[in-house]
Tab-separated table of C-alpha atoms and ligand atoms in Angstrom:
chain	number	residue	atom	x	y	z
I	1	UNK	CA	-2.818	-2.278	1.517
I	2	UNK	CA	-0.978	-3.166	-1.530
I	3	UNK	CA	-4.011	-4.646	-3.009
I	4	UNK	CA	-5.927	-1.563	-2.160
I	5	UNK	CA	-3.389	0.356	-4.008
I	6	UNK	CA	-3.310	-2.245	-6.673
I	7	UNK	CA	-6.994	-1.767	-7.033
I	8	UNK	CA	-6.535	1.918	-7.268
I	9	UNK	CA	-3.952	1.443	-9.851
I	10	UNK	CA	-6.270	-0.542	-11.919
I	11	UNK	CA	-8.830	2.180	-11.593
I	12	UNK	CA	-6.223	4.566	-12.532
I	13	UNK	CA	-5.168	2.471	-15.391
I	14	UNK	CA	-8.380	2.381	-17.194
I	15	UNK	CA	-8.035	5.857	-18.471
I	16	UNK	CA	-5.112	5.240	-20.514
I	17	UNK	CA	-6.269	3.293	-23.308
I	18	UNK	CA	-6.433	3.349	-26.991
I	19	UNK	CA	-9.777	2.721	-28.531
I	20	UNK	CA	-9.281	-0.874	-29.649
I	21	UNK	CA	-12.575	-2.747	-29.372
I	22	UNK	CA	-12.118	-5.703	-27.009
I	23	UNK	CA	-14.596	-8.178	-25.676
I	24	UNK	CA	-14.474	-7.533	-21.925
I	25	UNK	CA	-14.562	-10.345	-19.501
I	26	UNK	CA	-17.288	-10.718	-16.930
I	27	UNK	CA	-16.981	-7.552	-14.894
I	28	UNK	CA	-20.176	-7.735	-12.872
I	29	UNK	CA	-18.509	-6.052	-10.022
I	30	UNK	CA	-17.789	-3.035	-12.213
I	31	UNK	CA	-21.163	-2.863	-13.995
I	32	UNK	CA	-22.488	0.310	-12.317
I	33	UNK	CA	-19.243	2.196	-12.575
I	34	UNK	CA	-18.629	4.994	-15.072
I	35	UNK	CA	-16.358	4.419	-17.962
I	36	UNK	CA	-13.760	7.088	-18.411
I	37	UNK	CA	-12.837	9.188	-21.297
I	38	UNK	CA	-9.146	9.848	-21.747
I	39	UNK	CA	-9.814	13.599	-22.060
I	40	UNK	CA	-7.511	15.232	-19.634
I	41	UNK	CA	-10.135	17.322	-17.844
I	42	UNK	CA	-12.378	14.310	-17.215
I	43	UNK	CA	-9.960	11.553	-16.554
I	44	UNK	CA	-8.746	12.508	-13.102
I	45	UNK	CA	-12.187	12.842	-11.573
I	46	UNK	CA	-13.384	9.667	-13.199
I	47	UNK	CA	-10.490	7.749	-11.674
I	48	UNK	CA	-11.137	9.242	-8.282
I	49	UNK	CA	-14.802	8.243	-8.416
I	50	UNK	CA	-13.943	4.669	-9.456
I	51	UNK	CA	-11.342	4.312	-6.728
I	52	UNK	CA	-13.650	5.586	-4.062
I	53	UNK	CA	-16.407	3.216	-5.176
I	54	UNK	CA	-14.280	0.081	-5.670
I	55	UNK	CA	-12.000	0.232	-2.672
I	56	UNK	CA	-14.725	-0.353	-0.027
I	57	UNK	CA	-16.560	-2.725	-2.395
I	58	UNK	CA	-13.610	-5.103	-2.970
I	59	UNK	CA	-12.492	-5.254	0.616
I	60	UNK	CA	-13.631	-8.861	1.034
I	61	UNK	CA	-11.884	-9.873	-2.207
I	62	UNK	CA	-13.326	-11.095	-5.475
I	63	UNK	CA	-12.890	-14.683	-6.617
I	64	UNK	CA	-13.565	-13.967	-10.296
I	65	UNK	CA	-10.804	-11.472	-10.410
I	66	UNK	CA	-8.606	-13.478	-7.987
I	67	UNK	CA	-8.309	-10.445	-5.707
I	68	UNK	CA	-7.730	-11.561	-2.129
I	69	UNK	CA	-9.517	-9.889	0.796
I	70	UNK	CA	-7.707	-6.836	2.257
I	71	UNK	CA	-9.854	-6.015	5.259
I	72	UNK	CA	-7.814	-7.056	7.157
I	73	UNK	CA	-4.757	-7.409	4.951
I	74	UNK	CA	-2.711	-10.331	6.250
I	75	UNK	CA	0.990	-10.285	5.923
I	76	UNK	CA	2.385	-13.704	6.908
I	77	UNK	CA	6.057	-12.915	7.232
I	78	UNK	CA	7.943	-9.782	6.356
I	79	UNK	CA	11.571	-9.354	7.131
I	80	UNK	CA	14.037	-6.582	6.613
I	81	UNK	CA	17.541	-5.608	7.441
I	82	UNK	CA	17.895	-2.501	9.506
I	83	UNK	CA	21.075	-0.543	9.877
I	84	UNK	CA	21.312	3.002	11.030
I	85	UNK	CA	23.677	4.684	13.439
I	86	UNK	CA	24.463	2.276	16.245
I	87	UNK	CA	21.705	-0.191	15.452
I	88	UNK	CA	22.207	-3.085	13.083
I	89	UNK	CA	20.233	-6.218	12.483
I	90	UNK	CA	17.227	-7.988	11.151
I	91	UNK	CA	13.607	-7.413	12.119
I	92	UNK	CA	10.892	-9.901	11.215
I	93	UNK	CA	7.132	-9.519	11.494
I	94	UNK	CA	4.852	-12.500	11.500
I	95	UNK	CA	1.045	-12.900	11.105
I	96	UNK	CA	0.505	-9.203	10.854
I	97	UNK	CA	-3.052	-8.141	10.317
I	98	UNK	CA	-3.655	-4.619	8.971
I	99	UNK	CA	-7.089	-3.068	9.427
I	100	UNK	CA	-8.215	0.169	7.786
I	101	UNK	CA	-7.346	0.092	4.112
I	102	UNK	CA	-10.942	-0.252	2.955
I	103	UNK	CA	-11.579	3.256	4.345
I	104	UNK	CA	-8.809	4.743	2.245
I	105	UNK	CA	-10.205	7.490	0.080
I	106	UNK	CA	-8.716	9.374	-2.860
I	107	UNK	CA	-8.789	13.077	-2.180
I	108	UNK	CA	-6.999	14.366	-5.302
I	109	UNK	CA	-6.094	12.551	-8.494
I	110	UNK	CA	-4.077	13.986	-11.405
I	111	UNK	CA	-3.867	11.697	-14.386
I	112	UNK	CA	-2.323	12.230	-17.773
I	113	UNK	CA	-2.400	9.857	-20.625
I	114	UNK	CA	-0.541	10.216	-23.886
I	115	UNK	CA	0.595	7.683	-26.496
I	116	UNK	CA	0.252	4.688	-24.278
I	117	UNK	CA	2.142	6.319	-21.389
I	118	UNK	CA	0.497	7.141	-18.122
I	119	UNK	CA	1.474	9.570	-15.386
I	120	UNK	CA	-0.444	9.636	-12.173
I	121	UNK	CA	-0.341	11.604	-8.953
I	122	UNK	CA	-2.783	10.849	-6.169
I	123	UNK	CA	-3.411	11.868	-2.639
I	124	UNK	CA	-5.239	9.455	-0.392
I	125	UNK	CA	-6.481	9.763	3.200
I	126	UNK	CA	-6.880	7.034	5.756
I	127	UNK	CA	-8.505	7.995	9.059
I	128	UNK	CA	-7.064	5.051	10.987
I	129	UNK	CA	-4.726	2.117	10.355
I	130	UNK	CA	-4.123	-0.610	12.839
I	131	UNK	CA	-1.268	-3.117	12.437
I	132	UNK	CA	-0.978	-5.989	14.943
I	133	UNK	CA	1.045	-9.136	14.940
I	134	UNK	CA	4.198	-10.809	16.264
I	135	UNK	CA	7.728	-9.588	15.872
I	136	UNK	CA	11.188	-10.929	16.333
I	137	UNK	CA	14.479	-9.078	16.009
I	138	UNK	CA	18.109	-9.805	16.209
I	139	UNK	CA	19.920	-6.519	16.758
I	140	UNK	CA	23.342	-5.292	17.576
I	141	UNK	CA	23.019	-2.040	19.543
I	142	UNK	CA	26.492	-0.619	20.158
I	143	UNK	CA	28.280	-3.685	21.711
I	144	UNK	CA	25.101	-5.236	22.887
I	145	UNK	CA	23.351	-8.125	21.174
I	146	UNK	CA	19.589	-8.117	21.768
I	147	UNK	CA	16.912	-10.586	20.598
I	148	UNK	CA	13.517	-9.102	21.470
I	149	UNK	CA	10.450	-11.145	20.551
I	150	UNK	CA	6.759	-10.608	21.254
I	151	UNK	CA	3.506	-9.034	20.118
I	152	UNK	CA	3.078	-5.568	18.722
I	153	UNK	CA	0.176	-3.368	17.941
I	154	UNK	CA	0.636	-0.074	16.116
I	155	UNK	CA	-2.140	2.418	15.502
I	156	UNK	CA	-1.725	5.185	12.926
I	157	UNK	CA	-4.225	8.008	12.599
I	158	UNK	CA	-4.831	10.475	9.823
I	159	UNK	CA	-2.464	8.973	7.253
I	160	UNK	CA	-2.112	10.991	4.105
I	161	UNK	CA	-0.200	9.393	1.285
I	162	UNK	CA	0.984	11.149	-1.846
I	163	UNK	CA	1.866	8.719	-4.633
I	164	UNK	CA	3.422	9.462	-7.950
I	165	UNK	CA	3.692	6.803	-10.527
I	166	UNK	CA	4.198	6.342	-14.231
I	167	UNK	CA	3.567	3.357	-16.416
I	168	UNK	CA	2.409	2.081	-19.746
I	169	UNK	CA	-0.472	0.250	-21.398
I	170	UNK	CA	0.221	-3.064	-23.116
I	171	UNK	CA	-1.788	-5.788	-24.804
I	172	UNK	CA	-2.119	-9.446	-23.943
I	173	UNK	CA	-4.721	-12.035	-24.922
I	174	UNK	CA	-6.756	-9.461	-26.683
I	175	UNK	CA	-7.029	-7.175	-23.644
I	176	UNK	CA	-5.292	-4.060	-22.508
I	177	UNK	CA	-3.375	-3.945	-19.249
I	178	UNK	CA	-1.550	-1.296	-17.311
I	179	UNK	CA	1.883	-1.769	-15.845
I	180	UNK	CA	3.639	0.574	-13.446
I	181	UNK	CA	7.262	1.344	-14.078
I	182	UNK	CA	8.096	3.592	-11.182
I	183	UNK	CA	6.412	4.457	-7.946
I	184	UNK	CA	7.160	7.036	-5.322
I	185	UNK	CA	4.931	7.084	-2.168
I	186	UNK	CA	5.215	9.520	0.633
I	187	UNK	CA	3.169	8.801	3.740
I	188	UNK	CA	2.462	11.557	6.284
I	189	UNK	CA	1.160	10.449	9.595
I	190	UNK	CA	-1.021	12.465	11.973
I	191	UNK	CA	-0.344	10.374	15.043
I	192	UNK	CA	1.177	7.043	15.880
I	193	UNK	CA	0.891	4.822	18.921
I	194	UNK	CA	2.910	1.662	19.584
I	195	UNK	CA	2.101	-1.147	21.976
I	196	UNK	CA	4.483	-4.080	22.300
I	197	UNK	CA	5.815	-6.658	24.700
I	198	UNK	CA	8.932	-8.795	24.864
I	199	UNK	CA	11.465	-6.020	24.144
I	200	UNK	CA	13.116	-6.676	27.522
I	201	UNK	CA	12.796	-9.438	30.079
I	202	UNK	CA	11.278	-7.000	32.452
I	203	UNK	CA	7.773	-5.643	31.565
I	204	UNK	CA	8.559	-2.464	33.461
I	205	UNK	CA	11.480	-1.802	31.072
I	206	UNK	CA	9.145	-2.528	28.130
I	207	UNK	CA	6.854	0.144	29.411
I	208	UNK	CA	9.631	2.730	29.726
I	209	UNK	CA	10.936	1.896	26.220
I	210	UNK	CA	7.482	2.284	24.780
I	211	UNK	CA	6.816	5.537	26.504
I	212	UNK	CA	9.990	6.856	25.005
I	213	UNK	CA	9.164	5.458	21.584
I	214	UNK	CA	5.654	6.931	21.698
I	215	UNK	CA	6.966	10.302	22.754
I	216	UNK	CA	9.629	10.410	20.040
I	217	UNK	CA	7.917	8.511	17.268
I	218	UNK	CA	8.215	11.438	14.819
I	219	UNK	CA	12.047	11.256	15.057
I	220	UNK	CA	12.099	7.451	14.853
I	221	UNK	CA	9.722	7.544	11.862
I	222	UNK	CA	11.809	10.231	10.206
I	223	UNK	CA	14.809	7.904	10.318
I	224	UNK	CA	12.978	4.575	9.586
I	225	UNK	CA	11.061	5.826	6.536
I	226	UNK	CA	13.970	6.661	4.313
I	227	UNK	CA	16.057	3.758	5.693
I	228	UNK	CA	13.397	1.207	4.828
I	229	UNK	CA	12.243	2.697	1.556
I	230	UNK	CA	14.597	0.442	-0.435
I	231	UNK	CA	12.636	-2.510	0.932
I	232	UNK	CA	9.069	-1.337	0.763
I	233	UNK	CA	9.107	0.644	-2.438
I	234	UNK	CA	10.034	-2.241	-4.786
I	235	UNK	CA	7.665	-4.477	-2.814
I	236	UNK	CA	4.819	-1.996	-3.440
I	237	UNK	CA	5.626	-1.825	-7.152
I	238	UNK	CA	5.676	-5.635	-7.444
I	239	UNK	CA	2.370	-6.098	-5.581
I	240	UNK	CA	0.672	-3.401	-7.632
I	241	UNK	CA	1.833	-4.946	-10.874
I	242	UNK	CA	0.736	-8.411	-9.738
I	243	UNK	CA	-2.781	-7.076	-9.161
I	244	UNK	CA	-2.757	-5.005	-12.353
I	245	UNK	CA	-1.852	-8.107	-14.336
I	246	UNK	CA	-5.096	-9.750	-13.219
I	247	UNK	CA	-7.468	-6.993	-14.349
I	248	UNK	CA	-7.617	-5.832	-17.935
I	249	UNK	CA	-8.530	-2.147	-18.067
I	250	UNK	CA	-11.067	-2.557	-20.899
I	251	UNK	CA	-13.837	-2.458	-18.393
I	252	UNK	CA	-13.220	1.129	-17.489
I	253	UNK	CA	-12.745	2.556	-20.956
I	254	UNK	CA	-14.984	4.594	-23.002
I	255	UNK	CA	-14.318	3.051	-26.385
N	1	LIG	C1	-0.257	-17.366	5.091
N	1	LIG	O1	-0.402	-18.247	6.173
N	1	LIG	C2	-1.619	-19.021	6.086
N	1	LIG	C3	-1.795	-19.873	7.311
N	1	LIG	O2	-0.599	-20.418	7.704
N	1	LIG	C4	-1.548	-19.858	4.803
N	1	LIG	O3	-2.716	-20.609	4.632
N	1	LIG	C5	-1.362	-18.952	3.570
N	1	LIG	O4	-1.228	-19.686	2.401
N	1	LIG	C6	-0.171	-18.038	3.799
N	1	LIG	N1	-0.135	-17.063	2.697
N	1	LIG	C7	0.977	-16.826	2.007
N	1	LIG	C8	0.840	-15.728	1.025
N	1	LIG	O5	2.071	-17.350	2.254
N	2	LIG	C1	-4.669	-3.158	18.802
N	2	LIG	O1	-5.005	-1.917	19.387
N	2	LIG	C2	-6.273	-1.386	18.951
N	2	LIG	C3	-6.403	0.034	19.491
N	2	LIG	O2	-6.051	0.070	20.893
N	2	LIG	C4	-7.435	-2.291	19.375
N	2	LIG	O3	-8.602	-1.801	18.918
N	2	LIG	C5	-7.170	-3.695	18.765
N	2	LIG	O4	-8.132	-4.595	19.192
N	2	LIG	C6	-5.757	-4.195	19.161
N	2	LIG	N1	-5.494	-5.437	18.393
N	2	LIG	C7	-4.939	-6.521	18.959
N	2	LIG	C8	-4.768	-7.697	18.041
N	2	LIG	O5	-4.592	-6.561	20.093
């Protein structure tokens, strides 16, 4: 997803630039896209159009631009510390595959560019996101030590994400690039369904736990989201900037 968003950032980023003539690289994949003027009334729509064209187009990756495929997006190993109320410990996901990012569409974009500084706000909509893989946890729940381990499969529907970011344009090797400085993402989920095994020794207990989790997912999510923000927000920012570093924004500029 991060690449998706990275891609969107780069689309976003194009708008920002000064009119320094630069010799663009080979941007075949962008050839039919509009170039954007930095005029405030045109910029936002132009970014939206580019995002909605490029996101499905780049889903299988692009070797020239070194963009890896993101449909599915594969996360090998992601680990985070969780601590809230009576629950404390580490949760690790392995071989997670995320399907659905290529259908992410920008609904609203607000872009402002001034003196090399960029401010962006965008609202995206994903009809369905499916995340499946293996998990392992080492948790202290009250006095109890539990080490669940198994497969999980989470389906999210109607995911609306509002993202606010600001950044700047810089020059390197005769090209202009965009770098994000801050990002603030707020996902809203229409519905969520969790399937998993290995929480308890007894599959019947697993079923009960999952029924409860699925019934109360809004409460769980409401706690998890702010608790885990300190892990995923810097990760998002880093991944976006890694992608943005690969793609000069000259290709999208009306010079
Ligand atoms: C993910 O795992 C695969 C298979 O084990 C490996 O080829 C790939 O390099 C790994 N990717 C990362 C980013 O570690
Ligand atoms: C996860 O669940 C979805 C929806 O039920 C299903 O389409 C998908 O095949 C499942 N994926 C795995 C790896 O089990």
